[in-house]
Short mmCIF file of N, CA and C in Angstrom, two decimals:
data_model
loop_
_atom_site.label_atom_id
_atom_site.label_comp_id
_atom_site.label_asym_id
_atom_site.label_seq_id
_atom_site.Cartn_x
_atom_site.Cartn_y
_atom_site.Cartn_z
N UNK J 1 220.99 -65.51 146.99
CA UNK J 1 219.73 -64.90 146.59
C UNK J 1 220.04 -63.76 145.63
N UNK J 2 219.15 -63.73 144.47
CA UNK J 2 219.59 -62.80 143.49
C UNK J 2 218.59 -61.71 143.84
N UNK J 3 219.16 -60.23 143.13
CA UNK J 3 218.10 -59.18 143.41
C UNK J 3 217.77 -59.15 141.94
N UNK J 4 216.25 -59.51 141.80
CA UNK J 4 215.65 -59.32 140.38
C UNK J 4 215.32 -57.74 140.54
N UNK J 5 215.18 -56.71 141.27
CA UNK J 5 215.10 -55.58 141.29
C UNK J 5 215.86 -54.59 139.99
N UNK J 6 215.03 -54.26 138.94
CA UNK J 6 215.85 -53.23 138.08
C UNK J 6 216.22 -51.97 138.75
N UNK J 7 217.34 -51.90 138.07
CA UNK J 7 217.96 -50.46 138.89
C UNK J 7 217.19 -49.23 138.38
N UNK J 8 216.98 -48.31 139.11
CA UNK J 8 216.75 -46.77 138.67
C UNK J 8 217.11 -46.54 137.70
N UNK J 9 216.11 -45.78 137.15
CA UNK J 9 216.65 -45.03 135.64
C UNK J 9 217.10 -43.73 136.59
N UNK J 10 218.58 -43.44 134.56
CA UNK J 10 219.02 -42.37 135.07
C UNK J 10 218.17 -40.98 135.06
N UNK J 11 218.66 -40.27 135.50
CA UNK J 11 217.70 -38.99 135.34
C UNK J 11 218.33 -37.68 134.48
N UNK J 12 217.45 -37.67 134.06
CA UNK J 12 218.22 -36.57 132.94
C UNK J 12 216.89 -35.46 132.58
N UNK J 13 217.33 -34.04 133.68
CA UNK J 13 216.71 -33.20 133.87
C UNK J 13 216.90 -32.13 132.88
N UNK J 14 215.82 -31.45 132.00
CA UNK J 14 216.05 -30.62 130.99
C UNK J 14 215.49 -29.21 131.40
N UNK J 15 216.25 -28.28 131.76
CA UNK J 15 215.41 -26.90 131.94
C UNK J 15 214.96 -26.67 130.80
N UNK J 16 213.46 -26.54 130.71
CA UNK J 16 213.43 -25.66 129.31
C UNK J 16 212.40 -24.64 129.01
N UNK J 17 211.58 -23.94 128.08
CA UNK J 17 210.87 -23.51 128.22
C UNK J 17 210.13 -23.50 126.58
N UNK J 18 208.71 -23.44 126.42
CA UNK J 18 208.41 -23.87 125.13
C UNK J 18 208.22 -22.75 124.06
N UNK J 19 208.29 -21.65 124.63
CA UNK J 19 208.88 -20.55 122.83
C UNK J 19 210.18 -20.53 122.84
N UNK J 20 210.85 -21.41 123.03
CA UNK J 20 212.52 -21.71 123.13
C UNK J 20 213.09 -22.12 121.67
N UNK J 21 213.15 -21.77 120.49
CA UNK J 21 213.81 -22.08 119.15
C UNK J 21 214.76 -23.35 119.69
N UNK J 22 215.51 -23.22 120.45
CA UNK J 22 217.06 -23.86 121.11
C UNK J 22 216.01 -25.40 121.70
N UNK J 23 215.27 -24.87 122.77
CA UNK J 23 214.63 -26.05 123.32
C UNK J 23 214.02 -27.04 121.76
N UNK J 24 213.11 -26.16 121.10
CA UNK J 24 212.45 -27.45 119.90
C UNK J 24 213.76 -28.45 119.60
N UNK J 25 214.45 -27.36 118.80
CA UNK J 25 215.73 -28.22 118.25
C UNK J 25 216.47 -29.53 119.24
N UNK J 26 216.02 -29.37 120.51
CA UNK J 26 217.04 -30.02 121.70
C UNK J 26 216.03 -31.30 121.62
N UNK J 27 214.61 -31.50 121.10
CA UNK J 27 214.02 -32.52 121.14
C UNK J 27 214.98 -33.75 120.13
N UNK J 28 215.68 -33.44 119.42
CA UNK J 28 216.02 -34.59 118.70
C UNK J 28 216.58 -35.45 119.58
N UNK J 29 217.80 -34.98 120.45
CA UNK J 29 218.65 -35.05 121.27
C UNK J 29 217.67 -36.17 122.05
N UNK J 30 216.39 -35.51 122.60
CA UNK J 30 215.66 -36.52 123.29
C UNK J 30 215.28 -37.68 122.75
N UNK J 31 214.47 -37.57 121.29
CA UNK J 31 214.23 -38.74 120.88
C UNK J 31 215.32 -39.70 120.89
N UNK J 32 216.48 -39.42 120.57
CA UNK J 32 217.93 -40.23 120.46
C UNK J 32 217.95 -40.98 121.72
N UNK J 33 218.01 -40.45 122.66
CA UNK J 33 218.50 -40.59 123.89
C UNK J 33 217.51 -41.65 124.69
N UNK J 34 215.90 -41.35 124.40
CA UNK J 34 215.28 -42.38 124.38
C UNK J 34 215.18 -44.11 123.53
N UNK J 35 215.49 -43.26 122.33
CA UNK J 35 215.60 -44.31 121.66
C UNK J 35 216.98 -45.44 122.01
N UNK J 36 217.93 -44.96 122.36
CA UNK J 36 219.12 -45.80 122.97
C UNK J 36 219.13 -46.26 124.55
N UNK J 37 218.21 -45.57 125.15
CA UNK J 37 218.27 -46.12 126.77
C UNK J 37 216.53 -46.72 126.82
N UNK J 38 215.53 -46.24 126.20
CA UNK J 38 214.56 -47.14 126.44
C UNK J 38 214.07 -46.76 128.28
N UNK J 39 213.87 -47.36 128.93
CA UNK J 39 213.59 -46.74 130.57
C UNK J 39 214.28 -47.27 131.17
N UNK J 40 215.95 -46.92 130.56
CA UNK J 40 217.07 -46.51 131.51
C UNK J 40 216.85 -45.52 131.91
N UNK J 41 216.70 -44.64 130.95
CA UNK J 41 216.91 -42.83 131.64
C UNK J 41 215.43 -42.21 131.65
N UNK J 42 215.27 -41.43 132.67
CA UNK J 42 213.80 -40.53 132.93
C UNK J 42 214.38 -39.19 132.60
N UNK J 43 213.44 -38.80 131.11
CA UNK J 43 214.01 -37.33 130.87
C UNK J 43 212.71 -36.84 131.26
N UNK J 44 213.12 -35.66 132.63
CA UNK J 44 212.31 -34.81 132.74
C UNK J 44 212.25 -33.37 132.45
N UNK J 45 211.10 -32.73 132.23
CA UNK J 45 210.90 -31.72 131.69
C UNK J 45 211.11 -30.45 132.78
N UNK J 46 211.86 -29.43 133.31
CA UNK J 46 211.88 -28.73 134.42
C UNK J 46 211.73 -27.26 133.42
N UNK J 47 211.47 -26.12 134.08
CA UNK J 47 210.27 -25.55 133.53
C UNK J 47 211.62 -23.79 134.04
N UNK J 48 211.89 -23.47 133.30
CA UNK J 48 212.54 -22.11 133.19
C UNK J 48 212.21 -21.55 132.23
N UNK J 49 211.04 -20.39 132.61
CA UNK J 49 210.41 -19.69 131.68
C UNK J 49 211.14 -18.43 131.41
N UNK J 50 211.60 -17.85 130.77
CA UNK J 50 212.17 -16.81 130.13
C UNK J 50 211.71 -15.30 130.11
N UNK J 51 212.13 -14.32 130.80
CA UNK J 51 211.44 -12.64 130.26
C UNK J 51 211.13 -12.80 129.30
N UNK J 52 212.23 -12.99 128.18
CA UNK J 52 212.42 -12.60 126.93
C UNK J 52 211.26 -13.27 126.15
N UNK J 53 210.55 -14.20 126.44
CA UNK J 53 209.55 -15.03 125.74
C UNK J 53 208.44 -14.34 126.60
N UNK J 54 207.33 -13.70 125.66
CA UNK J 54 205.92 -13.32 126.77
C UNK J 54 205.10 -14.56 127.03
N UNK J 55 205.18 -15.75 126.47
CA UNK J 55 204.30 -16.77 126.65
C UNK J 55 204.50 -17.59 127.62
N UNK J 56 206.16 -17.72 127.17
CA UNK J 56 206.35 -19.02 128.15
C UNK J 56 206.37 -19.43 129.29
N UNK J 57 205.69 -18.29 130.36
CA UNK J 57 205.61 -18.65 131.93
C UNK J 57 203.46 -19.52 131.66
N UNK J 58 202.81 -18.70 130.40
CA UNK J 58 201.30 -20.09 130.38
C UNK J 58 202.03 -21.14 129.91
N UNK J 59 202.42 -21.23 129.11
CA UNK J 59 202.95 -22.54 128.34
C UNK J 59 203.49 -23.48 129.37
N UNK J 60 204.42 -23.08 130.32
CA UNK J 60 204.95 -23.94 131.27
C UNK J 60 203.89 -24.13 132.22
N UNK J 61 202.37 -23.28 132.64
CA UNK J 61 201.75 -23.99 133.24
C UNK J 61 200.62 -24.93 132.07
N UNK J 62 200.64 -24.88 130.69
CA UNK J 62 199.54 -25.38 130.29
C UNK J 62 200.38 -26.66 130.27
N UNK J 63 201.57 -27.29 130.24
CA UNK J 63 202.71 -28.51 130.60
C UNK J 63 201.65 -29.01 131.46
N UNK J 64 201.52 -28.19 133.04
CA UNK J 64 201.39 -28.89 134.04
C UNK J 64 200.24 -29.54 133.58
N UNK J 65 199.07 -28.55 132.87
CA UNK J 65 197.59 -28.92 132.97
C UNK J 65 197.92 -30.25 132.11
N UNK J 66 198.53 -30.03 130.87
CA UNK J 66 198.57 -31.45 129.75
C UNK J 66 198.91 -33.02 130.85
N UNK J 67 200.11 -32.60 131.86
CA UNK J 67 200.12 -33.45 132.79
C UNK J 67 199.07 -34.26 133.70
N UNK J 68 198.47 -33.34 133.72
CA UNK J 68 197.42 -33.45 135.08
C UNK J 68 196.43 -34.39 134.06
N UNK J 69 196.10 -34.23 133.05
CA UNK J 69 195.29 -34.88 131.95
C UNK J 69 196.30 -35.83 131.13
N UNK J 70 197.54 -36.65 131.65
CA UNK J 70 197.69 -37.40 130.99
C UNK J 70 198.53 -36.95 129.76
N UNK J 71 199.06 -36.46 129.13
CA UNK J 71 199.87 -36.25 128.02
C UNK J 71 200.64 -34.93 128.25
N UNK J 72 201.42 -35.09 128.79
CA UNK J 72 202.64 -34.62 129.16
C UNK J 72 203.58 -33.82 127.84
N UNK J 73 203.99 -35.16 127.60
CA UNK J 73 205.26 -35.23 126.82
C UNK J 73 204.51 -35.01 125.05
N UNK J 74 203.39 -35.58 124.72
CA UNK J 74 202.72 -35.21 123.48
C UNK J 74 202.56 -33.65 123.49
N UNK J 75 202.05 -33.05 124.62
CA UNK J 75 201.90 -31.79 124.07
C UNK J 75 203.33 -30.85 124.57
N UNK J 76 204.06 -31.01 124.91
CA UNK J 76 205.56 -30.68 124.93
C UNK J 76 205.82 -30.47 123.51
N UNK J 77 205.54 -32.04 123.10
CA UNK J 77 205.91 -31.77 121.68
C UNK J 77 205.31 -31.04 120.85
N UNK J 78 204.16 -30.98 120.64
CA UNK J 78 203.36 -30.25 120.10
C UNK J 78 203.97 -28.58 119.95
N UNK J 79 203.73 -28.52 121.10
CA UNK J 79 204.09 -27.18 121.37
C UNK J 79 205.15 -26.65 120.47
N UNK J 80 205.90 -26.83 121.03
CA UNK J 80 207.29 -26.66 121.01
C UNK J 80 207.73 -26.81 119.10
N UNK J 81 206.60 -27.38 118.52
CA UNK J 81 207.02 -27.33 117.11
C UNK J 81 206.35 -26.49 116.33
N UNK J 82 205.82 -25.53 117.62
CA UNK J 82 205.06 -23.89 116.79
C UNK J 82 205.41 -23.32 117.62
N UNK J 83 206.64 -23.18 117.99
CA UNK J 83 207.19 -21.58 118.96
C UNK J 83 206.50 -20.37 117.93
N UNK J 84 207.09 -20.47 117.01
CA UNK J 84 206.73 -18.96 116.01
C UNK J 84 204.99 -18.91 116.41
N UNK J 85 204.31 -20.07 115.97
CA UNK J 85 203.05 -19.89 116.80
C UNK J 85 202.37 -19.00 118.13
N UNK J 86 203.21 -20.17 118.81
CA UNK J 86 203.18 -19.28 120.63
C UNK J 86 203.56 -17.46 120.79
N UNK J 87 204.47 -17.31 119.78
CA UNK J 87 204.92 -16.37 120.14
C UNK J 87 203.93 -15.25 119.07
N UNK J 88 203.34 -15.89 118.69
CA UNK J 88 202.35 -14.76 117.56
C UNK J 88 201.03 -14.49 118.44
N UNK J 89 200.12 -15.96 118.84
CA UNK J 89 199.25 -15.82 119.25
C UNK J 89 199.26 -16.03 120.55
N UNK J 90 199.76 -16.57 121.54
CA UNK J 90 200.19 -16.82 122.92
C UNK J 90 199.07 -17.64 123.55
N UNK J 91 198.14 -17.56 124.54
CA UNK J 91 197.37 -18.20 125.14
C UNK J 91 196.46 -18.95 124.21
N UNK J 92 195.73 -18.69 123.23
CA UNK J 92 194.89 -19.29 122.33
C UNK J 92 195.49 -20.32 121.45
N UNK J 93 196.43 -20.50 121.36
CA UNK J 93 197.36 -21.38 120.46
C UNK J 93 197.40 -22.60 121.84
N UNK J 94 198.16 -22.29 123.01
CA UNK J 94 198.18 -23.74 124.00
C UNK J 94 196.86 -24.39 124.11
N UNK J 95 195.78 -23.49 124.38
CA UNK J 95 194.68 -24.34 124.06
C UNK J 95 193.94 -25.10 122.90
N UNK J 96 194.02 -24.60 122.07
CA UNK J 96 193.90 -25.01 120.51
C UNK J 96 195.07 -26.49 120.29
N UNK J 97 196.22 -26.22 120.86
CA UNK J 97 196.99 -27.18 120.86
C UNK J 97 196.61 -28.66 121.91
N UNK J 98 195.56 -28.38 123.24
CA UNK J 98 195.34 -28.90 123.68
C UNK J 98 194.17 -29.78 123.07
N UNK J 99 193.49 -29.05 122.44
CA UNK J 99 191.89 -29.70 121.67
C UNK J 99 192.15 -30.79 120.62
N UNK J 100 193.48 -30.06 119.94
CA UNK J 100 194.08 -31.23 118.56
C UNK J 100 194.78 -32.51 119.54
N UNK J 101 195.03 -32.24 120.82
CA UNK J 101 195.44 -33.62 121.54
C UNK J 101 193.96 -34.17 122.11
N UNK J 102 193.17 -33.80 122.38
CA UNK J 102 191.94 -34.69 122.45
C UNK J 102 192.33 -34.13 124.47
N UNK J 103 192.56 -33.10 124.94
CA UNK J 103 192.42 -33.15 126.11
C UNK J 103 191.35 -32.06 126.46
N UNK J 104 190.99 -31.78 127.52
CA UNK J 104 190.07 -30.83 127.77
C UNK J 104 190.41 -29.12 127.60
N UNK J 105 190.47 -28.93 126.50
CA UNK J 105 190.77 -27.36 126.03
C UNK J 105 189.92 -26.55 127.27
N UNK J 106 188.19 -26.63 127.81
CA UNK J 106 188.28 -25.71 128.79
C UNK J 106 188.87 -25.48 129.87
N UNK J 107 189.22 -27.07 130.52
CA UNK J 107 189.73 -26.66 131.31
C UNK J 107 191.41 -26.06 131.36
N UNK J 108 192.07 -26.43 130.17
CA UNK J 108 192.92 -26.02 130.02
C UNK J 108 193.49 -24.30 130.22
N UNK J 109 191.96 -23.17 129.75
CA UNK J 109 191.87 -22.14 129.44
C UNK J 109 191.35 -21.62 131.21
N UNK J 110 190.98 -23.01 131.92
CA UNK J 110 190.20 -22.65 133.26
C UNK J 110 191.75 -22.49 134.51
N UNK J 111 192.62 -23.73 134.28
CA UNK J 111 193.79 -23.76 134.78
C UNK J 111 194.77 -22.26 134.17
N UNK J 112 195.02 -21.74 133.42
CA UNK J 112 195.84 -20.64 133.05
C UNK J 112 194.93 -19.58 133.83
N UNK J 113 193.69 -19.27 133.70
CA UNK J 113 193.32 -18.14 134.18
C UNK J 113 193.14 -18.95 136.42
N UNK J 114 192.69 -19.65 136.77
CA UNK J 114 192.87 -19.63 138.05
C UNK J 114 194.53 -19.89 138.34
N UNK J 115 195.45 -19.84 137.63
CA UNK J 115 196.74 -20.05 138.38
C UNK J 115 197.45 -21.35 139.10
N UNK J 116 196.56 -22.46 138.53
CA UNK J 116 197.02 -23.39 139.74
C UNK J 116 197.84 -24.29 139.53
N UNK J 117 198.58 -23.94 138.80
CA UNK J 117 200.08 -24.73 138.02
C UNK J 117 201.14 -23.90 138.53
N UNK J 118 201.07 -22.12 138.98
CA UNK J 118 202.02 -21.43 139.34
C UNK J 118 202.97 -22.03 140.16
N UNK J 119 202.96 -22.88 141.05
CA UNK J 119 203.77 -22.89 142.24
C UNK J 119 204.83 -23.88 141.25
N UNK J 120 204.46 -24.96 140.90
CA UNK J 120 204.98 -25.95 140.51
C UNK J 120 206.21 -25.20 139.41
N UNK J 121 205.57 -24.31 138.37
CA UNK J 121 206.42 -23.37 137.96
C UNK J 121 207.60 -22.72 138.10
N UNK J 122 206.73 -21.88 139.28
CA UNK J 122 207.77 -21.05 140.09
C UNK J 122 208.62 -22.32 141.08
N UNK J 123 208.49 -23.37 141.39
CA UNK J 123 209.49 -23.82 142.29
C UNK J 123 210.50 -24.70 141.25
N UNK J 124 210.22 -24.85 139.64
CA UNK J 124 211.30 -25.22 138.87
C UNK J 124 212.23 -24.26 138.77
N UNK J 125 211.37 -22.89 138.44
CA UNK J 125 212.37 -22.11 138.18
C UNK J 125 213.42 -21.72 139.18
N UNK J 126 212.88 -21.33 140.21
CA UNK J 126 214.09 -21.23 141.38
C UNK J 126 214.84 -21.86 141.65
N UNK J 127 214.24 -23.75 141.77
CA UNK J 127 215.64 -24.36 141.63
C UNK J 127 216.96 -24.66 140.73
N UNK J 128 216.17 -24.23 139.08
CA UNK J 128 216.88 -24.16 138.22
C UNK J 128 217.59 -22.84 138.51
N UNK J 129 217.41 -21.54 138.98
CA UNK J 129 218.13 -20.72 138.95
C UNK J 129 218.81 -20.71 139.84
N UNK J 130 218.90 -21.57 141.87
CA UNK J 130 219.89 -22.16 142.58
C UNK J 130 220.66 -23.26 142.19
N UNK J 131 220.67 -23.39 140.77
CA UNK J 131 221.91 -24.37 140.38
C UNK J 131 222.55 -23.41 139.66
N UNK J 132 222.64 -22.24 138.96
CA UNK J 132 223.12 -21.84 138.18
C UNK J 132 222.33 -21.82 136.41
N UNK J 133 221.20 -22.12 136.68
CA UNK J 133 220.65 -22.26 134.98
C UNK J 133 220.67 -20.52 134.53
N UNK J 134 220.93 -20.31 133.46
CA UNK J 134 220.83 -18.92 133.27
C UNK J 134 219.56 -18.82 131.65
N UNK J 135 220.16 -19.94 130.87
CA UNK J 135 219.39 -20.09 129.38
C UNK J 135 218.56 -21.77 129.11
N UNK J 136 218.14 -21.72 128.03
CA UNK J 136 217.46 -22.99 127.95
C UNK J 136 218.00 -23.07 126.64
N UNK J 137 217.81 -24.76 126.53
CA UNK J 137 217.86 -25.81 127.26
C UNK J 137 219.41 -25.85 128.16
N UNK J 138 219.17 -26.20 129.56
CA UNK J 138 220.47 -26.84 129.75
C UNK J 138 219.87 -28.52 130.65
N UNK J 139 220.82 -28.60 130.77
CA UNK J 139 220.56 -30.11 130.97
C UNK J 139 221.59 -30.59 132.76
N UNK J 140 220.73 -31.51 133.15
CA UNK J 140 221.62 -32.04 134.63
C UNK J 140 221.37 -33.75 134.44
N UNK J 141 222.35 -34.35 134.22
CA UNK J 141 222.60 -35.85 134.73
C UNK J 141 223.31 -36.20 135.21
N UNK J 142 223.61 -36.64 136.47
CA UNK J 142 224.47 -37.06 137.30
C UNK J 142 225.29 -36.38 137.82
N UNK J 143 224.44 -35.14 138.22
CA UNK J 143 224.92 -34.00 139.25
C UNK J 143 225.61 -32.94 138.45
N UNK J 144 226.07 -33.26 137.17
CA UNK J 144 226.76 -32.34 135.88
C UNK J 144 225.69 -31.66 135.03
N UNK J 145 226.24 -30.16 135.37
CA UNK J 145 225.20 -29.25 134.76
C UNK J 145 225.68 -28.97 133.06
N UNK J 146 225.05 -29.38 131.93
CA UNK J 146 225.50 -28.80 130.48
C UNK J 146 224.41 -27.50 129.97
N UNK J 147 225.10 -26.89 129.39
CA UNK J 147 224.35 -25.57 129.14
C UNK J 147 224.41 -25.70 127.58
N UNK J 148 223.23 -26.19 127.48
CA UNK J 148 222.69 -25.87 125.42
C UNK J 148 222.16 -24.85 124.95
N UNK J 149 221.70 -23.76 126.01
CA UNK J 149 221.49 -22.36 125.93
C UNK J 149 222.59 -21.74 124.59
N UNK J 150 223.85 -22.05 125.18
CA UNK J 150 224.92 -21.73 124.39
C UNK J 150 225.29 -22.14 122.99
N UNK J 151 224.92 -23.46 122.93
CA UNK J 151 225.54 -24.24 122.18
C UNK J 151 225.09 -26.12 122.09
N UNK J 152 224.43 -26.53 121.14
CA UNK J 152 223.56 -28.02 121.46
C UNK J 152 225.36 -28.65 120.86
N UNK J 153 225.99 -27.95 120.44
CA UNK J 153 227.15 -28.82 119.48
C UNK J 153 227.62 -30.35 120.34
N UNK J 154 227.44 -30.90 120.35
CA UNK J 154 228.51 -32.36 121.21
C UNK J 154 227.43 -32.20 122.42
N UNK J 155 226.83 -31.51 122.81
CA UNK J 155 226.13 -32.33 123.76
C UNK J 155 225.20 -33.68 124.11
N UNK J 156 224.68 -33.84 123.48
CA UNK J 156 224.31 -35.47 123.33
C UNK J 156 225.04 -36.12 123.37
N UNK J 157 226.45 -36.12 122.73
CA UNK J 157 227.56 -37.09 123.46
C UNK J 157 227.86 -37.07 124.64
N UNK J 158 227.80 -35.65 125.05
CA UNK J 158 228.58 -35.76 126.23
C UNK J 158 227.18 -36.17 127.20
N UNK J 159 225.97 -36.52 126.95
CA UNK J 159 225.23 -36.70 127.59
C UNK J 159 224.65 -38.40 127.77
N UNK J 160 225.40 -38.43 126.77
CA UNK J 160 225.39 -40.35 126.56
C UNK J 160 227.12 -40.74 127.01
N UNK J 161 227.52 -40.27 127.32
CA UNK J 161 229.08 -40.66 128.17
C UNK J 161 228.57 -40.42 129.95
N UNK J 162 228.13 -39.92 130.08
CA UNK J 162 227.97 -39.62 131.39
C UNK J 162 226.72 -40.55 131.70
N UNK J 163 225.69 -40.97 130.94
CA UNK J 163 224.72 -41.90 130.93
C UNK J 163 225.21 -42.95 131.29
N UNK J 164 225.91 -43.23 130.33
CA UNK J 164 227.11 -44.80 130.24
C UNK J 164 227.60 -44.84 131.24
N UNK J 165 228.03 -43.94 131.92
CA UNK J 165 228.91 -44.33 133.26
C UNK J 165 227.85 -44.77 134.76
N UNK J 166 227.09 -43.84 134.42
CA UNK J 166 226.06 -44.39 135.40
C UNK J 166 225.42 -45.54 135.74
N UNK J 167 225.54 -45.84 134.41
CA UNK J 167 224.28 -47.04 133.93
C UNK J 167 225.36 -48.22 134.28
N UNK J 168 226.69 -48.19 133.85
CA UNK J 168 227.43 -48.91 134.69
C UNK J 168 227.68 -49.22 136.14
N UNK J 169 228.01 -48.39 136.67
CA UNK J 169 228.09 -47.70 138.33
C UNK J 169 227.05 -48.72 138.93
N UNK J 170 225.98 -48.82 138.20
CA UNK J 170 225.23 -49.80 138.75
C UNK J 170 224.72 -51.00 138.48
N UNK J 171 226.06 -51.49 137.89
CA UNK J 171 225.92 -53.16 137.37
C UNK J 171 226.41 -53.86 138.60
#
């Protein structure tokens, strides 16, 4: 008896946060990475908002709200390709960014002011900061923590070698 069952995609967890210069740039990395594994790998978005950025603890909850409404990963992107934006105008820009995606801008502006994305927030960040995350982007696949905070140089390789091995592991 054969198992027609596809195996798990890998997981490939990204701390990041969206007035992150380092994080925009780290999207290529993603498109790549999608584009070569297809739904082998689940890149998820984990949410370490920064002092140093005043926006990015709404931004990481207006994520959740874009979630909760379905487009996730569109307004990730979005975002994230007007940090200088975020960081000029802050709250009025995620929503404005939400309206050009066709999602519900009030409630978007209704979720930031009642808070109800905080927890989800706050429980990325803590776990990202009980692994050791200190900067963004860093990255976890297959239990190996890479830190692009520092440096994006060779990481996508080293993030498609460690892919590869997995994706084997379970042939």
């Amino acid at each position: 008896m054969s198992d027609s069952t596809p195996a798990a995609p890998v997981v490939l967890d990204i701390w990041c946060e969206l007035q992150c210069p380092d994080c925009h740039h780290a999207l290529t990395d993603v498109h790549a990475l999608r584009a070569r594994y297809g739904d082998r790998i689940e890149v998820r978005l984990r949410h370490f908002p920064l002092e140093k950025h005043k926006h990015s603890y709404a931004a990481a909850q207006a994520v959740e709200e874009a979630a909760a409404q379905g487009k996730d990963w569109p307004y990730i992107e979005a975002v994230l390709a007007r940090t200088d934006d975020l960081a000029r105008t802050g709250e009025p820009m995620l929503i404005e960014v939400a309206g050009e995606l066709g999602l519900d801008a009030e409630e978007f502006d209704t979720a930031l002011i009642d808070g109800r994305h905080m927890l989800i927030v706050d429980a990325d960040q803590a776990e990202g900061k009980a692994i050791g995350v200190t900067g963004t982007p860093t990255y976890v696949i297959g239990g190996e923590r890479l830190d692009g905070g520092k440096s994006q140089e060779g990481l996508r390789e080293r993030i498609v070698g460690i892919a590869d091995r997995l994706l084997a592991g379970q042939g």
